[in-house]
Coordinates of C-alpha atoms in Angstrom, one line a residue:
X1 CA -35.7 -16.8 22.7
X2 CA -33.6 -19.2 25.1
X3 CA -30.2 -19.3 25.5
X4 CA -30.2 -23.2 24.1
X5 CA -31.1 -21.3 21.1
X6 CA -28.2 -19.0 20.6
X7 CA -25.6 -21.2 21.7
X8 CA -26.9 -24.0 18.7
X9 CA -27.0 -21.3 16.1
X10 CA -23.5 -20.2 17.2
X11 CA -22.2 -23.6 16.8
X12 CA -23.9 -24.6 13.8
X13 CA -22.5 -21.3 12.2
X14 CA -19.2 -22.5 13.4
X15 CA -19.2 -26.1 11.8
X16 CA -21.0 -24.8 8.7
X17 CA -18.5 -21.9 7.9
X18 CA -15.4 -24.2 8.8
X19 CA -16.7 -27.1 6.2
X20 CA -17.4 -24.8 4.0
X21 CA -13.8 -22.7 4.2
X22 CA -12.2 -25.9 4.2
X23 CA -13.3 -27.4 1.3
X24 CA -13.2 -24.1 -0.4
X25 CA -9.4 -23.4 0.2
X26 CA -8.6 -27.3 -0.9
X27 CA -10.2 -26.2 -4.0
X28 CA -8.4 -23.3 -3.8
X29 CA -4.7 -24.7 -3.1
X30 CA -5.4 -27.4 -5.8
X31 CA -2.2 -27.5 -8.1
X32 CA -2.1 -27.1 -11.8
X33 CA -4.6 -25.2 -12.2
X34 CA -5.2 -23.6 -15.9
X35 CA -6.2 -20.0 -16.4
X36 CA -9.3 -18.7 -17.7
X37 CA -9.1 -18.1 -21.3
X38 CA -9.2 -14.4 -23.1
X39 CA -6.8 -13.2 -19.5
X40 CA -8.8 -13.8 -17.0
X41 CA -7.7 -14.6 -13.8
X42 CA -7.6 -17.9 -12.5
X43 CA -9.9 -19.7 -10.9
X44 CA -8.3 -20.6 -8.1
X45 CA -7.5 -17.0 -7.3
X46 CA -11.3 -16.0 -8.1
X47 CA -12.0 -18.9 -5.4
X48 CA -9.4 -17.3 -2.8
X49 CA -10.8 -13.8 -3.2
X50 CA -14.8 -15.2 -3.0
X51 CA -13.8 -16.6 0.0
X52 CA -15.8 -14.7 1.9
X53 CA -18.6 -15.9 0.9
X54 CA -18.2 -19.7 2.9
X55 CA -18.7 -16.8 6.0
X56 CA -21.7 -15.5 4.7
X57 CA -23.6 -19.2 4.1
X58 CA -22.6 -20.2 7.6
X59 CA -23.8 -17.4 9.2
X60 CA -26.9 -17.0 7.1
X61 CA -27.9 -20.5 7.0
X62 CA -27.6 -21.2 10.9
X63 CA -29.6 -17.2 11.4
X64 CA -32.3 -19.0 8.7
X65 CA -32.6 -21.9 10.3
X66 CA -33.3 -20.4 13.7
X67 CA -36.0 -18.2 12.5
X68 CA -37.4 -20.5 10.5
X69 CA -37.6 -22.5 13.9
X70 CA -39.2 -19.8 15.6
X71 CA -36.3 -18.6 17.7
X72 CA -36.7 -14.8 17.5
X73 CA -40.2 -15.1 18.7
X74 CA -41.8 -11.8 18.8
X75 CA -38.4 -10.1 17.3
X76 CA -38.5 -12.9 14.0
X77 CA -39.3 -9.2 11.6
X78 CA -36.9 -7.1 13.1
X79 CA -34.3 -10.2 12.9
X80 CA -35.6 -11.6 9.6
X81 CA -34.8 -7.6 7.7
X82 CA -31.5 -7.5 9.3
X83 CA -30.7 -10.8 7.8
X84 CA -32.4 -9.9 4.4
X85 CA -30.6 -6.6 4.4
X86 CA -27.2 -8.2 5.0
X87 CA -27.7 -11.0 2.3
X88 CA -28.3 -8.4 -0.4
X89 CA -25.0 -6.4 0.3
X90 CA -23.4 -10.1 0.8
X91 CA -25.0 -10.4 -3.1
X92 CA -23.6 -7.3 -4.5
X93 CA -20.0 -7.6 -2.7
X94 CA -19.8 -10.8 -4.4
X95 CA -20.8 -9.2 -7.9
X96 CA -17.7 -6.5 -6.6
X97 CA -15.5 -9.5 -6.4
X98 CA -16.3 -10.8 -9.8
X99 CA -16.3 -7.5 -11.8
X100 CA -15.6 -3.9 -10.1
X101 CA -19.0 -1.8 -9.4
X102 CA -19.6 2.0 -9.7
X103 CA -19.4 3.7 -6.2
X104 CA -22.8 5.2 -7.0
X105 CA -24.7 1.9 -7.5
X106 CA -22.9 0.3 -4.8
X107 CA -24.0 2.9 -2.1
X108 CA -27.7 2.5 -4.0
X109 CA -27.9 -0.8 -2.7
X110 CA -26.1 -0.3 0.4
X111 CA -29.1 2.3 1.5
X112 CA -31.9 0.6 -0.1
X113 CA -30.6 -2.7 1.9
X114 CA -30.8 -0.3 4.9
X115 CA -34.3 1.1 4.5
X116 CA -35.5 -2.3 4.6
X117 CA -34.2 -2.7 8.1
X118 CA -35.9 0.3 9.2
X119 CA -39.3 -0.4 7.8
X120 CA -39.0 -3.5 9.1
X121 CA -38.3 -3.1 12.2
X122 CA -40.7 -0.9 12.7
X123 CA -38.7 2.5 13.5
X124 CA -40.4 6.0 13.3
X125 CA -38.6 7.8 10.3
X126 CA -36.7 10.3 11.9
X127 CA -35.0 7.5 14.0
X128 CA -35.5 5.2 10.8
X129 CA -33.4 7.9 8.4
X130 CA -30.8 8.5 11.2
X131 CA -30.1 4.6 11.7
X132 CA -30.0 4.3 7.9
X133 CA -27.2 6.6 7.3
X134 CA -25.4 5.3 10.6
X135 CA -25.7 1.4 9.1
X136 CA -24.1 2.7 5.7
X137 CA -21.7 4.9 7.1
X138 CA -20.9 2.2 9.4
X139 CA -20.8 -0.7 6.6
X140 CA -18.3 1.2 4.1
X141 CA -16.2 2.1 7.7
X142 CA -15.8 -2.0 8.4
X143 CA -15.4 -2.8 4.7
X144 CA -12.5 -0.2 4.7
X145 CA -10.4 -2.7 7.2
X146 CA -10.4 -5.5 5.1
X147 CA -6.6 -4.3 3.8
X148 CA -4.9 -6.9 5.8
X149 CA -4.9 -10.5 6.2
X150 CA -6.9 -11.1 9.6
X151 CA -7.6 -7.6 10.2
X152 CA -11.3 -7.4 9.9
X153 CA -11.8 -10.8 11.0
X154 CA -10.4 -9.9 14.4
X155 CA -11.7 -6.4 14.6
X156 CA -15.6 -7.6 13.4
X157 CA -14.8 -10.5 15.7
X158 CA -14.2 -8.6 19.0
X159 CA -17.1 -5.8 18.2
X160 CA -19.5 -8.7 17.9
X161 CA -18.9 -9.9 20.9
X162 CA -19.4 -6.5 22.3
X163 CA -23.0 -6.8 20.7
X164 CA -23.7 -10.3 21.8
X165 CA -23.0 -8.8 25.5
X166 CA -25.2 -5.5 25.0
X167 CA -28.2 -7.2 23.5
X168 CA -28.2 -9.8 26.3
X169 CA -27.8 -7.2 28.7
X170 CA -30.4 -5.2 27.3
X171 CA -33.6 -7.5 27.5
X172 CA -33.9 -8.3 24.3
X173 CA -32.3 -11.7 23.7
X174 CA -33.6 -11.9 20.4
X175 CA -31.3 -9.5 18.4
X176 CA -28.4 -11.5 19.8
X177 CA -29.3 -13.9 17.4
X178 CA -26.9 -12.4 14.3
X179 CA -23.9 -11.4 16.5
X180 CA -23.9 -14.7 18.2
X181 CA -23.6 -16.8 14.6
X182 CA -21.6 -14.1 13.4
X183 CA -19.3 -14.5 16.0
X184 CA -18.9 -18.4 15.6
X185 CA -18.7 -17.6 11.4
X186 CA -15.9 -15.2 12.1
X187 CA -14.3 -17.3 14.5
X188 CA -14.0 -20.2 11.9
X189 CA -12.9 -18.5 9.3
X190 CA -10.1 -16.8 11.5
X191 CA -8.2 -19.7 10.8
X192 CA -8.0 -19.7 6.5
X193 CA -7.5 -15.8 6.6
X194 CA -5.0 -15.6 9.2
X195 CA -1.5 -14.8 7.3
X196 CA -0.7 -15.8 5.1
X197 CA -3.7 -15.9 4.0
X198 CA -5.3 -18.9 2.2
X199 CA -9.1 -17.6 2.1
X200 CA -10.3 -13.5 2.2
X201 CA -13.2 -11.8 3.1
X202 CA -13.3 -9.8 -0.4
X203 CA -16.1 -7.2 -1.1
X204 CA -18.7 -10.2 -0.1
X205 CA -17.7 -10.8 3.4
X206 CA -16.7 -7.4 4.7
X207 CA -19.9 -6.1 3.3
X208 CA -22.0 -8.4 4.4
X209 CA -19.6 -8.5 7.8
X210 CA -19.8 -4.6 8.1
X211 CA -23.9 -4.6 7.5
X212 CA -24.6 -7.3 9.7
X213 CA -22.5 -5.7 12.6
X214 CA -24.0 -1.7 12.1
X215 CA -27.5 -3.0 11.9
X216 CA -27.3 -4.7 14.7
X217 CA -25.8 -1.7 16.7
X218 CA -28.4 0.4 15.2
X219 CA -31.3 -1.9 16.5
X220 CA -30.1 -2.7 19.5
X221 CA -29.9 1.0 20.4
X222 CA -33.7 1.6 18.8
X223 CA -34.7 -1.4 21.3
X224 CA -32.7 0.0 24.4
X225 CA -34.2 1.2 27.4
X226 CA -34.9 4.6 28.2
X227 CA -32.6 4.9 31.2
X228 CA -29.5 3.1 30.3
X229 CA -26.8 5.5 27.8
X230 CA -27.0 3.4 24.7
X231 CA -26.3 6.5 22.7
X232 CA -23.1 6.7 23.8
X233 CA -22.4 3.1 24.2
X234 CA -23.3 1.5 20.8
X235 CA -21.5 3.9 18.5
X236 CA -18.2 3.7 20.3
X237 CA -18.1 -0.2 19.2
X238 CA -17.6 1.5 15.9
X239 CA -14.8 3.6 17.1
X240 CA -11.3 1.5 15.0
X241 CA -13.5 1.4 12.0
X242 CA -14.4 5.4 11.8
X243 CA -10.7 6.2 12.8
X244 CA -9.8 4.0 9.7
X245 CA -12.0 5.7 7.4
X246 CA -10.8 9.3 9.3
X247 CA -7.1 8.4 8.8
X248 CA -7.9 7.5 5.3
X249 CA -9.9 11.5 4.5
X250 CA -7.5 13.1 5.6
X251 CA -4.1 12.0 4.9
X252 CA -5.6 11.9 1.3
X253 CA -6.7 15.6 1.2
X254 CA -3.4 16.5 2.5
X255 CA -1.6 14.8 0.0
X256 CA -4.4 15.6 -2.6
X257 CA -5.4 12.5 -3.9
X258 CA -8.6 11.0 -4.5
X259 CA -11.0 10.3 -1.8
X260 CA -12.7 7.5 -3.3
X261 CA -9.4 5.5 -4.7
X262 CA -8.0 3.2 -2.7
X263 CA -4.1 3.3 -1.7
X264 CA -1.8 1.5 1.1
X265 CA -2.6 4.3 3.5
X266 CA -4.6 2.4 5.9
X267 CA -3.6 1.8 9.7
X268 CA -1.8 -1.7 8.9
X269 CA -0.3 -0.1 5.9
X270 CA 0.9 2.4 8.4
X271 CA 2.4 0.2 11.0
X272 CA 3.7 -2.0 8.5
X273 CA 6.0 0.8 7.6
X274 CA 7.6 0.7 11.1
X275 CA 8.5 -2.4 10.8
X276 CA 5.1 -4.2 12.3
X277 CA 4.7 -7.7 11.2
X278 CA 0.8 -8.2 9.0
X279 CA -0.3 -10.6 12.7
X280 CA 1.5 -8.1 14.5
X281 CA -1.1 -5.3 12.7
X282 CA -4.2 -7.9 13.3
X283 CA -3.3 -8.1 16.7
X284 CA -2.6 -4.6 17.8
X285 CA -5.7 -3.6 15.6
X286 CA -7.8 -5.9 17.4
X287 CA -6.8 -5.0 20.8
X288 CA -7.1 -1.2 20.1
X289 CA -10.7 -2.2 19.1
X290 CA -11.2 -4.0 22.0
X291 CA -10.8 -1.1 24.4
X292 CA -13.9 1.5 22.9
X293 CA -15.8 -2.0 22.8
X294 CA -15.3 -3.2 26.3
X295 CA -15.7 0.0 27.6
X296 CA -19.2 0.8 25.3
X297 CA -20.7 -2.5 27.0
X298 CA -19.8 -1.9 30.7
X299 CA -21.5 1.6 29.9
X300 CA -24.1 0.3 28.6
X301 CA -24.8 -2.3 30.9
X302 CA -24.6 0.6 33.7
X303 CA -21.2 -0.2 35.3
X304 CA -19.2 2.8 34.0
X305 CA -20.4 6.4 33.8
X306 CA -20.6 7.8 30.3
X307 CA -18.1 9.7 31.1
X308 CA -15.3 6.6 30.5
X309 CA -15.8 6.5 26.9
X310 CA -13.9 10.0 26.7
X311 CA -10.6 8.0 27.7
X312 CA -10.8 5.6 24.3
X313 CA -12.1 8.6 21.7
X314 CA -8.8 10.9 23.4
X315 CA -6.7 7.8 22.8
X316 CA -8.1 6.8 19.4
X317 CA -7.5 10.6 18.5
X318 CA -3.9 10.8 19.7
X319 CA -3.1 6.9 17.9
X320 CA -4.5 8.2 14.9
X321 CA -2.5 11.9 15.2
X322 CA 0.8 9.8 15.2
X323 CA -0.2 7.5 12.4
X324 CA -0.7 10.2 10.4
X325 CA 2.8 11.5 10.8
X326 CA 3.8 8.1 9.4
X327 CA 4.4 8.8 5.8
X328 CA 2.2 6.4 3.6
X329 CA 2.9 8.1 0.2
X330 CA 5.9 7.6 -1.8
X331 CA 7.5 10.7 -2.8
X332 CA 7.2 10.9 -7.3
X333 CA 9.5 9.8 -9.7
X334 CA 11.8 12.2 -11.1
X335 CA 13.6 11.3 -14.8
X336 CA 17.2 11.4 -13.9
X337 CA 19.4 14.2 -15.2
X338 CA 21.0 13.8 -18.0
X339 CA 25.0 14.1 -18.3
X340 CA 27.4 14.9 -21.3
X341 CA 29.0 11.9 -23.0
X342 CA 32.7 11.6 -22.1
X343 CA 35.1 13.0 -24.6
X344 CA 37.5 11.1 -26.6
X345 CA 40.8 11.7 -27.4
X346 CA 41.5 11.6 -31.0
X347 CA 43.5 9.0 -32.0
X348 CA 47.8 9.2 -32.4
X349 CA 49.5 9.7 -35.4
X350 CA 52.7 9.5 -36.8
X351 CA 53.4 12.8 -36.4
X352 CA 51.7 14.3 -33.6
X353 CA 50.8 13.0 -30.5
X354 CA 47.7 13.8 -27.9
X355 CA 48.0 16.6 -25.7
X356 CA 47.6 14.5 -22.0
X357 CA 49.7 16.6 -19.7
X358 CA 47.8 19.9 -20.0
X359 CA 50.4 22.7 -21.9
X360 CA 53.6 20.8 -22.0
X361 CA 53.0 19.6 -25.6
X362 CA 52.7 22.9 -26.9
X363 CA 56.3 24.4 -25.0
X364 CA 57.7 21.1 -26.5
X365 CA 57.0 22.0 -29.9
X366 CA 57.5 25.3 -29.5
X367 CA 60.9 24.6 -27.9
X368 CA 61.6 22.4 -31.2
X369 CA 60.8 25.5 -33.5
X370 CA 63.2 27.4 -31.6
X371 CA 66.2 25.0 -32.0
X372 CA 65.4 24.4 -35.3
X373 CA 65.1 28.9 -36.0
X374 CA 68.6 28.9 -34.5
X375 CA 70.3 26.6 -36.4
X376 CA 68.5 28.1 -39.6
X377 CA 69.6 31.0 -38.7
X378 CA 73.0 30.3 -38.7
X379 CA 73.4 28.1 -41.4
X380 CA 71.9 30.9 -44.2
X381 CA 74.2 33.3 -42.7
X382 CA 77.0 31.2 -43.7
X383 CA 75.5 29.8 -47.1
X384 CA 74.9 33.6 -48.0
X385 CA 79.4 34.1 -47.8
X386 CA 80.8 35.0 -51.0
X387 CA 81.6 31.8 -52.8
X388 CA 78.4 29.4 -52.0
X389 CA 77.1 27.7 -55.0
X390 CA 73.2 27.5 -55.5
X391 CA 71.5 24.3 -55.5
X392 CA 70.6 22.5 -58.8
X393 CA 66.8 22.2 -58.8
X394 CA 65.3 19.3 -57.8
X395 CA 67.7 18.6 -55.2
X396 CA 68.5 19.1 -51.9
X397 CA 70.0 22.0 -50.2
X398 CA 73.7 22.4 -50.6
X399 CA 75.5 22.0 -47.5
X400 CA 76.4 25.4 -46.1
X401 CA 80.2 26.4 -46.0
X402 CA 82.5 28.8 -44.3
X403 CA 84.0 32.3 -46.0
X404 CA 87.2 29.9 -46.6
X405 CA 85.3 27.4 -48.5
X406 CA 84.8 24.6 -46.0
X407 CA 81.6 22.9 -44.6
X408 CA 80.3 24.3 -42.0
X409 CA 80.0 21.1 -39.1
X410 CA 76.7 20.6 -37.7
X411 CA 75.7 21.1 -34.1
X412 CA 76.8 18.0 -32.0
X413 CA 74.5 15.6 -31.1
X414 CA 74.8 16.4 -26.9
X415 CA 72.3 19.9 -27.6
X416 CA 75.2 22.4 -27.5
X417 CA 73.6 26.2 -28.7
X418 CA 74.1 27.0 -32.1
X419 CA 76.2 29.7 -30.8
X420 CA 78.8 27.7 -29.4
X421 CA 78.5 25.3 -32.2
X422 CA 79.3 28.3 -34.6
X423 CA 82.4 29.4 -32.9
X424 CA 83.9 25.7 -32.9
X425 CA 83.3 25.8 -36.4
X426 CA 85.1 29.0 -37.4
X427 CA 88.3 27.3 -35.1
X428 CA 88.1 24.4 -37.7
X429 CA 88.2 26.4 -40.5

C-alpha cells in the first residue's frame, strides 16, 4: 500500500464524516420539532444522540472504498475483519442508542465481533484468545470515556495517531489503513461534539471508536517484529482508558454500589468537581493520554528503552490515587427531624388573663386573696357585736357596724392595712 493511498482515505473520511455531521446536526438543531407520540423522545434528540453514527459511515465508507480498490494488498483479510468486526459493534451500539441492551448480549457480540478478527487474520489461538479478550476489554475501556462532551473524541483521536505512527514504523503499511481514516473521522467530528455539544458519539460511535482502535493495537502487535518491544508498547496506548475503567471498580466497591451501573464517577466527573471546566476535562484528558501514547511509539519504534514506559504507568497510578480521594458520591438523604408544634396561649377573658411573665400572675392573685381575707376578717368581727341585724334573704349583706351602732368605714382607697383602717374607725365611732 502507498502512502497516496492513506493520505486519500484520510481525507475522504474527513469530508465524508463532516458532510455527514453537518447535515445531521441541521436536522438536529431544526426548530419546532414535535415529539414522538405514546412519550417517546424526540426526534431531534434521537438524531443528537445517533450522532455517532455520521463517524462511523465516514470512516467505514472511505476504509471500503480503499479495499475495494485494492489498497491493503496482501493485508486486504486482516484489514477487511477489522472493519467487519468494527461495523457489527457500530450496529449493535446503535441498537443501544435506540433501546437499552442487556450487558450479557452486548458482550456476546462484542466477542463474537472479536473472534472474527482473529480468524481472520490468521492468528494461532492462543495469541488469537489472548487478543480477543484484550480487543473487548479494550472496547468497553474506550466506550467508558464517552461521559463528557469531546472527551473520547480527543482521547481516541490522539491514540490513533499513536497507531498510525507504530504501523508505519513497523513495516506493515497496510494496517495503517483504519487509524489513518479514523483519525480524519474523529478529527471532523471534533468540531459538532466539542461543548457544548451539538452531535455525540452515543453507544454507536464509542463502540465502534473503541473496537476499531483495540483491534488495531492487537494486530499491529501480532504483525510486529520479533526484536522491537511491541508488548510493552501497544498496550500502554490503552493506558487513560484502563485507568478510567480502574477508577470506575474501585471507587464503586468502596462505596458499594454496582459495578455494572453507570454514575458521574468518571475522571471528568471528578475534575469537574474541582471546579474544571467540561473543555478544560477534554483537554487535560487528552494530554494525559498523550504522554503513555507518545512514549509507547518512541519505544516501539526503538528510540526509548522499555524501561520509559514505567514513568507514565507511576504517573497514571498516582493521577488516578488523587482522583480517587475526590469524592464523586453524594452523601444520602436523611428525612429531616421532626419538631413539636409551638404552643398557644389560650385566649383572655374577662376575668382572668394569661400567665406571660412566668410566676407573677399567681403572687398577684394571691396577694389579692390576702387583702380581700383581711378585710373579711375584720368586717365579721364587727358584724358579729351585739346589736347587728341579719340580712333579709335575697339581699345583700348588711353593712357591718361598730359595738355603738355606727357603720363601720371602709378601707380608703390609697391601700392602707385593714389594721390601720380599723383603728381610724373605732376614733370615728
Amino acid at each position: 500500500m502507498n502512502v497516496l493511498g492513506i493520505i486519500a482515505s484520510g481525507v475522504a473520511a474527513l469530508f465524508i464524516t463532516v458532510a455527514l455531521a453537518k447535515s445531521a446536526r441541521r436536522v438536529a438543531l431544526r426548530p419546532h420539532v414535535p415529539n414522538e407520540p405514546g412519550g417517546r423522545a424526540p426526534r431531534a434528540e434521537v438524531l443528537r444522540r445517533t450522532g455517532g453514527a455520521t463517524a462511523v459511515l465516514g470512516v467505514g465508507t472511505a476504509t471500503g472504498v480503499a479495499l475495494w480498490l485494492g489498497a491493503a494488498d496482501d493485508a486486504a483479510g486482516s484489514v477487511g475483519g477489522l472493519l467487519a468486526g468494527a461495523g457489527i459493534v457500530a450496529v449493535l451500539g446503535l441498537v443501544q442508542d435506540l433501546k437499552p441492551l442487556w450487558t450479557a448480549l452486548r458482550l456476546g457480540a462484542q466477542t463474537a465481533a472479536a473472534i472474527l478478527v482473529v480468524c481472520l487474520a490468521g492468528l494461532s489461538p492462543a495469541v488469537g484468545v489472548l487478543a480477543a479478550l484484550w480487543i473487548v476489554l479494550v472496547t468497553n475501556a474506550f466506550a467508558l470515556l464517552d461521559h463528557a462532551d469531546g472527551l473520547l473524541t480527543a482521547v481516541g483521536l490522539v491514540t490513533a495517531a499513536g497507531l498510525l505512527a507504530c504501523a508505519l514504523v513497523g513495516g506493515d503499511p497496510a494496517l495503517a489503513l483504519l487509524p489513518t481514516t479514523l483519525v480524519a473521522g474523529l478529527a471532523g467530528f471534533l468540531l459538532h461534539t466539542w461543548h457544548p455539544a451539538r452531535l455525540r458519539l452515543g453507544a454507536t460511535g464509542a463502540q465502534f471508536t473503541g473496537f476499531a482502535l483495540a483491534a488495531s493495537g492487537a494486530l499491529i502487535l501480532a504483525a510486529a517484529p520479533s526484536g522491537r518491544a511491541a508488548w510493552a508498547a501497544l498496550p500502554a496506548l490503552a493506558t487513560v482508558a484502563l485507568a478510567d475503567s480502574a477508577l470506575v471498580l474501585i471507587s464503586r466497591r468502596r462505596a458499594a454500589r454496582s459495578p455494572l451501573r453507570d454514575t458521574d464517577d468518571h475522571i471528568a466527573h471528578r475534575l469537574r468537581r474541582v471546579r474544571v471546566t467540561v473543555p478544560g476535562a477534554a483537554v487535560l484528558t487528552a494530554l494525559w493520554a498523550a504522554v503513555p501514547v507518545a512514549t509507547g511509539t518512541l519505544v516501539y519504534a526503538e528510540l526509548l528503552h522499555p524501561a520509559f514506559l514505567l514513568l507514565p504507568l507511576a504517573g497514571t497510578a498516582a493521577a488516578v490515587f488523587a482522583l480517587l480521594r475526590i469524592p464523586a458520591y453524594g452523601s444520602p438523604r436523611t428525612a429531616p427531624p421532626r419538631t413539636a408544634p409551638p404552643r398557644t396561649a389560650p385566649p383572655r377573658t374577662g376575668s382572668s388573663r394569661t400567665a406571660s411573665s412566668g410566676a407573677a400572675p399567681s403572687r398577684t392573685a394571691a396577694a389579692r386573696r390576702a387583702q380581700a381575707s383581711g378585710v373579711g376578717a375584720a368586717i365579721p368581727a364587727a358584724a358579729s357585736a351585739p346589736g347587728a341585724k341579719a340580712s333579709a334573704p335575697g339581699q345583700g349583706a348588711p353593712a357591718a357596724r361598730t359595738a355603738a351602732g355606727h357603720p363601720t368605714v371602709p378601707p380608703p382607697p390609697t391601700g392602707r392595712p385593714p389594721a390601720e383602717a380599723t383603728t381610724a374607725a373605732a376614733e370615728r365611732g
